[in-house]
XYZ file of C-alpha atoms in Angstrom:
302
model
C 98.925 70.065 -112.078
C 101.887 72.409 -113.114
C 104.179 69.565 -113.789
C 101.883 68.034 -115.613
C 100.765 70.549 -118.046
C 104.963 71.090 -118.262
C 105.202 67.399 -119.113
C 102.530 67.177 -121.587
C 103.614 70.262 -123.382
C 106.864 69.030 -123.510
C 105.814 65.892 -125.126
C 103.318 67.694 -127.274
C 105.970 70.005 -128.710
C 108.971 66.624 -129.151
C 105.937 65.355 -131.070
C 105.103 67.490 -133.598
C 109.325 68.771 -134.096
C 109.192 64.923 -135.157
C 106.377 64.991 -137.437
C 107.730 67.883 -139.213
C 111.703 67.282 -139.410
C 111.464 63.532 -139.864
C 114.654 64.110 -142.194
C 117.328 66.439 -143.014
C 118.347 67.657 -146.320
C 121.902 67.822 -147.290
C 122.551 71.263 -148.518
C 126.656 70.509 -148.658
C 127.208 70.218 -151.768
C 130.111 71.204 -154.561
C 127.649 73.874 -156.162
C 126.998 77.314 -154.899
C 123.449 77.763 -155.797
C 122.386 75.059 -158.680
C 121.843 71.351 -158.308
C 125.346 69.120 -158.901
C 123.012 67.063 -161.250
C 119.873 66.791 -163.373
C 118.163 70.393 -164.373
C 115.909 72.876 -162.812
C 113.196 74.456 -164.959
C 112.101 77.479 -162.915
C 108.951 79.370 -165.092
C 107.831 82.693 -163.740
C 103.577 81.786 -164.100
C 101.384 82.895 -167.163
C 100.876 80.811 -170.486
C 104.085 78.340 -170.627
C 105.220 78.678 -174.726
C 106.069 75.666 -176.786
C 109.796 76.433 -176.054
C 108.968 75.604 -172.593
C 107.338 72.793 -172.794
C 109.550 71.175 -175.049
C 112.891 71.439 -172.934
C 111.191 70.258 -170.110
C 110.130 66.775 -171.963
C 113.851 66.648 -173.173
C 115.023 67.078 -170.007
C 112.656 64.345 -169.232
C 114.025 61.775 -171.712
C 111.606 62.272 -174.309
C 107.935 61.645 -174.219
C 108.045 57.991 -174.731
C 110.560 57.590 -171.785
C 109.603 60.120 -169.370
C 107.894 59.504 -166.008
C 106.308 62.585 -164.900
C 104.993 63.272 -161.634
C 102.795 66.525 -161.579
C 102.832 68.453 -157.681
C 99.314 69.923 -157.312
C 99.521 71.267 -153.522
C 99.948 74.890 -154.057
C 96.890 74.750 -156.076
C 94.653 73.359 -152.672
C 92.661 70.574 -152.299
C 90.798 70.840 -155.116
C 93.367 70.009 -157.220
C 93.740 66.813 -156.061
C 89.510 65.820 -157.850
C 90.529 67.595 -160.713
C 92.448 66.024 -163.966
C 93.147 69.581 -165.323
C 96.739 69.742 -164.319
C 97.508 66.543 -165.013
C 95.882 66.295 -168.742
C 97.908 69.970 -169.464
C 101.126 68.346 -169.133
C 100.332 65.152 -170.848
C 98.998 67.332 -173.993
C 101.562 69.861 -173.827
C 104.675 67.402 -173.459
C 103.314 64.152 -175.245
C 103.998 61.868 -172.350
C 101.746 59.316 -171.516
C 102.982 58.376 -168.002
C 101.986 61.301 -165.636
C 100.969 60.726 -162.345
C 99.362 63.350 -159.924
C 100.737 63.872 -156.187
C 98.921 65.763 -153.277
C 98.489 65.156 -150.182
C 98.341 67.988 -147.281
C 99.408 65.514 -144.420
C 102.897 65.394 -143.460
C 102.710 61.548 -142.550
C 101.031 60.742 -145.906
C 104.425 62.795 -147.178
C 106.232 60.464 -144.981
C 105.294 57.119 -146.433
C 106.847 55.311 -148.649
C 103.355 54.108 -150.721
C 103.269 57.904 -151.402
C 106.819 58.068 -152.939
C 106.432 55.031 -155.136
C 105.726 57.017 -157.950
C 108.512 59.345 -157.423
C 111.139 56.636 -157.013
C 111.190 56.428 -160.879
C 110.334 59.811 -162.211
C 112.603 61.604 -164.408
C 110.554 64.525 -164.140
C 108.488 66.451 -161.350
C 106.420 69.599 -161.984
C 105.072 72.056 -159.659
C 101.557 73.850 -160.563
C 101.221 77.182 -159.475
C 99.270 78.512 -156.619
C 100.463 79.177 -153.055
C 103.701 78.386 -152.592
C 103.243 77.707 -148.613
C 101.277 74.844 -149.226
C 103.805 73.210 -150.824
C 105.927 73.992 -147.764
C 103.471 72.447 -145.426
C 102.752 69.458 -146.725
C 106.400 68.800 -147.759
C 109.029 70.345 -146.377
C 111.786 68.406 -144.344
C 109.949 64.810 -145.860
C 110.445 61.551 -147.138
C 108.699 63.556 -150.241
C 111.004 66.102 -150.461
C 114.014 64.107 -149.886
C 112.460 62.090 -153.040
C 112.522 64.984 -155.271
C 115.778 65.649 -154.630
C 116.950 62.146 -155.655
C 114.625 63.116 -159.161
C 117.941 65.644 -159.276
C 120.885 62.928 -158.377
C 119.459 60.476 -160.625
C 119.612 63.325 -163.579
C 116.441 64.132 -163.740
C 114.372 67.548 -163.734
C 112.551 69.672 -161.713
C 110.177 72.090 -162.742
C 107.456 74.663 -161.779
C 105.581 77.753 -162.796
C 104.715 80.820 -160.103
C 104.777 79.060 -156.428
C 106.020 76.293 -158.041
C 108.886 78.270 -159.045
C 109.280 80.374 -155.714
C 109.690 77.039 -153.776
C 112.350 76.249 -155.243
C 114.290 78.632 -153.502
C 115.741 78.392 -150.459
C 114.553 80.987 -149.182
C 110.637 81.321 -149.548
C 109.591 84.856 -151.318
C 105.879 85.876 -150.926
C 105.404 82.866 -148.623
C 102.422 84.372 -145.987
C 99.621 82.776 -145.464
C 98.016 85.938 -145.432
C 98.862 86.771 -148.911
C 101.648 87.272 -151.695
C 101.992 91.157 -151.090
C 104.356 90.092 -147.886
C 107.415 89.222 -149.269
C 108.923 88.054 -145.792
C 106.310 86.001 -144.024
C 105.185 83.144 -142.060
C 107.058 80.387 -144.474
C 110.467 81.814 -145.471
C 111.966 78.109 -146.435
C 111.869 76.775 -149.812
C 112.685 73.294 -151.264
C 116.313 74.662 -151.668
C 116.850 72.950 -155.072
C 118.596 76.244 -156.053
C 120.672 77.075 -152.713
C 120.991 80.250 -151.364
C 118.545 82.177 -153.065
C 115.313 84.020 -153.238
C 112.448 83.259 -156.520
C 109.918 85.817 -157.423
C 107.970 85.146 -160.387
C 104.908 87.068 -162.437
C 107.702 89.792 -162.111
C 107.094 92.497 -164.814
C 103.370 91.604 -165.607
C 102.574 92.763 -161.546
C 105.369 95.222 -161.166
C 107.269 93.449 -159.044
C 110.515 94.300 -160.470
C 111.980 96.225 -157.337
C 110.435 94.042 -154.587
C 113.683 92.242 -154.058
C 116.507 94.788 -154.350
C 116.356 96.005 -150.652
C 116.182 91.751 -149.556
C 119.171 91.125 -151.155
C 121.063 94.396 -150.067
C 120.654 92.736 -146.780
C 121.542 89.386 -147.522
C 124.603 89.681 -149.643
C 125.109 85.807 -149.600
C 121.769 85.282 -151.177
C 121.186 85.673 -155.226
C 117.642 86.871 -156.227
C 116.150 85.818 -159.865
C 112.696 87.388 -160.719
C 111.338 86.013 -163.983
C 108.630 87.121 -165.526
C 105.179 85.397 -167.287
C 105.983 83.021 -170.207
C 109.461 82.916 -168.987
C 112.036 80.407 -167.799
C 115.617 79.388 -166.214
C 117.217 76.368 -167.218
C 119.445 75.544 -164.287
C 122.350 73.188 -164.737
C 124.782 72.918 -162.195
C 125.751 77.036 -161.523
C 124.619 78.365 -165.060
C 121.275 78.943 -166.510
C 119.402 80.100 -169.713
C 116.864 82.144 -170.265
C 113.882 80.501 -172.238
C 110.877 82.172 -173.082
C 109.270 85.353 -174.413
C 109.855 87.803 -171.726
C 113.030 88.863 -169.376
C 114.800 87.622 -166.235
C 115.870 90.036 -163.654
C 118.878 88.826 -161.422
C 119.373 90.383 -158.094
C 123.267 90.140 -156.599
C 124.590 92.517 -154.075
C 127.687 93.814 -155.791
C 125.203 95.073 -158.675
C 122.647 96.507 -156.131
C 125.608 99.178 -154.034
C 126.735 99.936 -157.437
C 129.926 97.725 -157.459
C 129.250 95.592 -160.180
C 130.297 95.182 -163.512
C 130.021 98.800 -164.775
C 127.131 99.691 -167.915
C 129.516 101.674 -170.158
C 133.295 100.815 -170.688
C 135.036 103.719 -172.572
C 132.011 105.245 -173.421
C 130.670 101.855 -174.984
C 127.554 100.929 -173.619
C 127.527 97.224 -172.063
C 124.602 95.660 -172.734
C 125.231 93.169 -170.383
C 126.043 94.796 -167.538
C 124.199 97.185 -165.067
C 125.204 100.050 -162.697
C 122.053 98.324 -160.511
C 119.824 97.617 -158.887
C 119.398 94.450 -161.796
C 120.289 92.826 -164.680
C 118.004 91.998 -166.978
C 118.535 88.799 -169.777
C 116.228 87.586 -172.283
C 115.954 84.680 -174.035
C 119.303 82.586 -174.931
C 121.546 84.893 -172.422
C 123.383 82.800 -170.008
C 124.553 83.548 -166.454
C 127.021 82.271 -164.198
C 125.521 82.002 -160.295
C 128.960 81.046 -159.090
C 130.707 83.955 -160.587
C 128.055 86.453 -160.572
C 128.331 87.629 -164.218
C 126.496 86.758 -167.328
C 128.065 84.699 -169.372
C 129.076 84.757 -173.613
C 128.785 88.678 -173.389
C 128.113 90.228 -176.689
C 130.547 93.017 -177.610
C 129.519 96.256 -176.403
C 127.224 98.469 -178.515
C 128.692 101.637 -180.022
C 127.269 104.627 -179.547
C-alpha cells in the first residue's frame, strides 16, 4: 500500500510540475533589465492622466491600427462579466479593436484558441488588482510566452498597480494573504523587466522605504517604486518618467552610500542621492544598465 501511495504521489506531483511549467522563458538576452524590443509602460495605480494614455496608443500604432488585448486576472473573476475595463481603454485610447483575456485555468492559458487574439496584438494591458492572480493563471504558459512575442514583434506592454508589479521579475507584495507582505507566497513576476523588483501606489500609501532593505540584500536586483498617476516608459535599458507624480529607483550602490554623491563642491546635485533613493519626475531619464540617471541638469548653486 506504501508503494503505491509512493507511486501515485509521484505521478501526482510529475503531473501538475507539467501543468504549470509547460514552457520556459528565455531570460538570455543582450539587455540587463529592459526588453531588447517593443516598450514597457509600467503605471504605479490611481487615475492614469491623458499623458498616459496617449503614449501607450502610440506605442500601439495609433488608434486606428492598434490591437489591444486588455489582461483582467488580477482583478478576479468578476472581471471577466464585466465590460468596465475593457470600455476604459477603448474611450481613453480611441481604439476600436480591444479584446478582453481571463481565464484562471492554466490549460485554458495553454491553448492556442486562447492566444489567437494575442498573436496579433500590438498592445497588452494589465488592470490592477492582485498581482498573484496573474501569476497563477499565467506564469510559465503558452500565454505568457505570447506576451512576450507582443515585445519581439515591437509591440507594448502595459499595466497599472499589480499589473505593474508583475512585470517584474521578481514579484513584490505577491501573498495571497495580502499586499502588506512584501516577500510572499508568489515571488515570480512576468520578468518583462529582468532582474528587478515593482512596487507601485508608492508615495500615496507610504511605501517609499519598503524596498531599501530588499535590495541591500540583493545587490543584482534594481527596485523602481512609482507612484499614483505615474509611469516608466521602458525601452531597451532606459526609461522616462511620465506622469504627475515621482519615481523612486532603488540600486545598491545608492542604498550603502556609494553612489553618485548629492553635492559636488558644495553644489547640490539634483540628480543624485547619498541614499537610500533617487527620486525623478516627469521627463527625467535613467539608465538601468549603468545605474545613473541620464541628461543630468547642471547642479544647482547654492
Amino acid at each position: 500500500m506504501k508503494r503505491l501511495l509512493s507511486t501515485l504521489l509521484a505521478c501526482c506531483l510529475t503531473l501538475t510540475l507539467v501543468a504549470q511549467t509547460p514552457i520556459t522563458i528565455n531570460e538570455k538576452t543582450v539587455t540587463r533589465h529592459g526588453p531588447e524590443k517593443g516598450s514597457l509602460l509600467i503605471i504605479g495605480g490611481g487615475t492614469i492622466p491623458p499623458e498616459i494614455w496617449a503614449k501607450f496608443i502610440e506605442l500601439a500604432g495609433g488608434k486606428e491600427k492598434a490591437k489591444l488585448v486588455v489582461v483582467t486576472a488580477a482583478a478576479g473573476d468578476s472581471a471577466a462579466l464585466s465590460p468596465s475595463h475593457v470600455e476604459l481603454v477603448k474611450k481613453q485610447t480611441g481604439a476600436a479593436q480591444v479584446t478582453l483575456l481571463h481565464t484562471k485555468r492554466l490549460t485554458e492559458a495553454n491553448s492556442e484558441a486562447f492566444v489567437a487574439s494575442l498573436r496579433q496584438a500590438t498592445g497588452v494591458f494589465f488592470v490592477g488588482g492582485r498581482q498573484w492572480r496573474i501569476a497563477d493563471s499565467y506564469l510559465n504558459t503558452l500565454t505568457h510566452q505570447a506576451f512576450n512575442e507582443v515585445l519581439e514583434r515591437g509591440g507594448v506592454i502595459a499595466g497599472t498597480s499589480a499589473g505593474a508589479s508583475i512585470q517584474g521579475s521578481f514579484l513584490w507584495r505577491g501573498d495571497t494573504k495580502g499586499p502588506h507582505i512584501l516577500v510572499g507566497d508568489h515571488t515570480q513576476g512576468l520578468g518583462f523587466l529582468k532582474n528587478s523588483a515593482i512596487d507601485q501606489h508608492l508615495l500615496r500609501r507610504n511605501r517609499q522605504f519598503d524596498l531599501v532593505d530588499f535590495i541591500r540584500q540583493s545587490p543584482d536586483l534594481i527596485g523602481l517604486g512609482l507612484d499614483e498617476s505615474t509611469a516608466v516608459l521602458v525601452q531597451k535599458d532606459t526609461f522616462e518618467v511620465i506622469g504627475k507624480s515621482y519615481v523612486a529607483v532603488y540600486d545598491y550602490q545608492t542604498i550603502i552610500g556609494k553612489g553618485a554623491p548629492h553635492v559636488v563642491n558644495d553644489n547640490e546635485v539634483s540628480t543624485a542621492s547619498n541614499g537610500p533613493f533617487i527620486l525623478l519626475s516627469s521627463g527625467q531619464r535613467y539608465d538601468l544598465q549603468q545605474r545613473k540617471v541620464v541628461r543630468e541638469k547642471l547642479p544647482i548653486s547654492r
